[in-house]
């Protein structure tokens, strides 16, 4: 009876406290357990508290030099025993400043009773955002266009090294939100609309951050974010309500996190919004039942910015700030990104003292946090490591940034082989992004919004400079001025006049940088003043090439028909301009392909993995197009060479049980120049209990083919790759007929369990 009672108590603790599976032989765990046994409630709650740098910096948010205020630092570290600090103040800091600052913070922990080191976290979203001179790479949307997992791994490893070299061991990346809502201002941070790209690239990136072992000065702890459904905002505005049936959540938004957990991610950040009326920060089902139990995630769950107090102040699900704190911690949150005061600290202590949060839950959270600190080596040496510093600013990162930008470049249109341009032609370079670094780098570039170009490395080039360097100043005319918003850039009359002396117009348009809510938009239509530039350019009768620097697809349907060429350049980082110039003038053969369906208009926002009734609709009017009708489809991207596919072959057309389906196809480069090419394999379930997608991407491979060369590409898939989420929310593969689709070919096969 007594044993039964103990068992019941144990099970209750596990369920309520979501305690981790004990690993008695793990030396880190032993140390952590003995530390927790000595900690006061205040010390424990301090560990769960994360504050922003502005709270301890002289001059708060306006701090420019990383100088800390001694009294504020002491208040945070000694009086409130905070466990973690994040962020920068006004802008990126130098490596030296980061080292000084972090050393001072870790020194201050020596004045606490238990001398527990602080874990510092930063958002290195496409390279080490917040260190001056760090190399920035394409945003995830551009990396997805490369379809190159090895390249994504290399970029990640380089980024990790520059984060660690700055003395920081925790990176709030990668974003694993699925970009199915192009209006969303964080679309550029996603891998696009497809689940398979998101989960494979996301998992590869998580692995690349962590696989060296977090004690190694080449690795950083990753942070999967933002769990879950954050990108599915109904109206496209950041942090607004999401309505997401669980069947959809499981089909399109959960697999990326499932794979990233398997890849070894140590931390996760939570979606600031609500799903079906429940803020995710208070959703025990999603945090405990799904994330902890089903996905088996054992690491640290951190909130996003202010998201606990917002359960009270914004979401109105907690009547008081203390209720908000208890609600979030009981739902499974381990660390609160408070981040601008110590309210959480006081309120959580109160909540525990009043019995609203159990000590077992606190211990569980603290254990995960301390284990993260152990794993990242902070208990061995909390200070910036000389071995890591040596990895900052290596010349090879520049090459890597160029490789990544090159492979991201996506040639959307090339009428009559208008591109590449001859280098002896006179080129008019026009448009707002011609002389803008921020429009090439986007969000999280040396500042949060990425708009302050003074912080960019001195050797960063804009498009005008890169083109001038390539073809010589004598061949370049411009009507533009520095900066995206410069009024010169929108002067239609001067563009028209200057075009008289040009053979071709390269019109650089799109979006300037933005991040998060400041990037909210009510319309994806390209701004009138940019449309006017394009129309004026066409009126000159000169061939016009559009270069699109944009994080999300702006509608260009009204200006697309008259363009001779269109190059999608996304936000591609440090070497974006060089990559654009290389493609325009034929020094690089483009091979990026779209990771999203480029929409035609607001009423045509159908995704490639559409359902049957999105393809076939009742029509009574021939003028109304039905179905999937994007301006450019998912996977579209042109090359300067041509590729021809041989016959699509399957090893069997009767797949059974767990057998493997081998698919092969030969690809020949039939043009005159070498080129890279991505072969994508899709499947289509013809009939299923849940309306099947018309297509789902199941595999891709990027190959490099010399002119005239032929290669055979082999894929192996099995029944798991054919699965979908059924009405009972189970991932199943139903027997029946399927198609394998590669290029324009389809082969039918049958699957039986
Ligand atoms: C963003 C997160 C980011 C955090 C810390 C939040 O506003 O949503 O993605 O990690 O700030 O900078």
PDB file of N, CA, C and O in Angstrom, residues 18 39 196 201 297 315 336 437 509 643 746:
ATOM      1  N   UNK A  18       6.648  17.753 -14.598  1.00  0.00           N
ATOM      2  CA  UNK A  18       7.242  17.396 -15.891  1.00  0.00           C
ATOM      3  C   UNK A  18       8.730  17.083 -15.728  1.00  0.00           C
ATOM      4  O   UNK A  18       9.558  17.483 -16.542  1.00  0.00           O
ATOM      5  N   UNK A  39      20.335  25.448  -2.967  1.00  0.00           N
ATOM      6  CA  UNK A  39      19.837  26.765  -3.408  1.00  0.00           C
ATOM      7  C   UNK A  39      18.594  27.205  -2.644  1.00  0.00           C
ATOM      8  O   UNK A  39      17.719  26.391  -2.336  1.00  0.00           O
ATOM      9  N   UNK A 196       8.915  19.996 -45.752  1.00  0.00           N
ATOM     10  CA  UNK A 196      10.104  19.153 -45.905  1.00  0.00           C
ATOM     11  C   UNK A 196      11.387  19.989 -45.886  1.00  0.00           C
ATOM     12  O   UNK A 196      12.365  19.638 -45.224  1.00  0.00           O
ATOM     13  N   UNK A 201      16.251  21.347 -43.485  1.00  0.00           N
ATOM     14  CA  UNK A 201      17.249  22.405 -43.316  1.00  0.00           C
ATOM     15  C   UNK A 201      17.317  22.827 -41.840  1.00  0.00           C
ATOM     16  O   UNK A 201      18.396  23.054 -41.296  1.00  0.00           O
ATOM     17  N   UNK A 297      11.342  16.470 -25.809  1.00  0.00           N
ATOM     18  CA  UNK A 297      12.307  17.563 -25.631  1.00  0.00           C
ATOM     19  C   UNK A 297      12.649  17.727 -24.149  1.00  0.00           C
ATOM     20  O   UNK A 297      11.770  17.867 -23.307  1.00  0.00           O
ATOM     21  N   UNK A 315      -3.004  39.580 -23.384  1.00  0.00           N
ATOM     22  CA  UNK A 315      -3.915  38.482 -23.738  1.00  0.00           C
ATOM     23  C   UNK A 315      -5.149  38.409 -22.841  1.00  0.00           C
ATOM     24  O   UNK A 315      -6.139  37.775 -23.195  1.00  0.00           O
ATOM     25  N   UNK A 336      12.049  32.991 -18.019  1.00  0.00           N
ATOM     26  CA  UNK A 336      11.255  34.121 -18.487  1.00  0.00           C
ATOM     27  C   UNK A 336      12.154  35.205 -19.060  1.00  0.00           C
ATOM     28  O   UNK A 336      13.016  35.725 -18.366  1.00  0.00           O
ATOM     29  N   UNK A 437      22.458  49.138 -48.446  1.00  0.00           N
ATOM     30  CA  UNK A 437      22.956  47.891 -47.837  1.00  0.00           C
ATOM     31  C   UNK A 437      21.852  47.225 -47.040  1.00  0.00           C
ATOM     32  O   UNK A 437      21.762  45.997 -46.971  1.00  0.00           O
ATOM     33  N   UNK A 509      14.509  47.051 -57.068  1.00  0.00           N
ATOM     34  CA  UNK A 509      13.330  47.435 -56.287  1.00  0.00           C
ATOM     35  C   UNK A 509      13.050  46.371 -55.234  1.00  0.00           C
ATOM     36  O   UNK A 509      13.734  45.357 -55.167  1.00  0.00           O
ATOM     37  N   UNK A 643      18.825  21.831 -68.787  1.00  0.00           N
ATOM     38  CA  UNK A 643      18.937  20.475 -68.239  1.00  0.00           C
ATOM     39  C   UNK A 643      17.820  19.620 -68.824  1.00  0.00           C
ATOM     40  O   UNK A 643      16.675  20.068 -68.917  1.00  0.00           O
ATOM     41  N   UNK A 746       5.454  11.772 -64.248  1.00  0.00           N
ATOM     42  CA  UNK A 746       4.754  11.157 -63.125  1.00  0.00           C
ATOM     43  C   UNK A 746       4.777   9.661 -63.330  1.00  0.00           C
ATOM     44  O   UNK A 746       4.527   9.202 -64.442  1.00  0.00           O
TER      45      UNK A 746
END
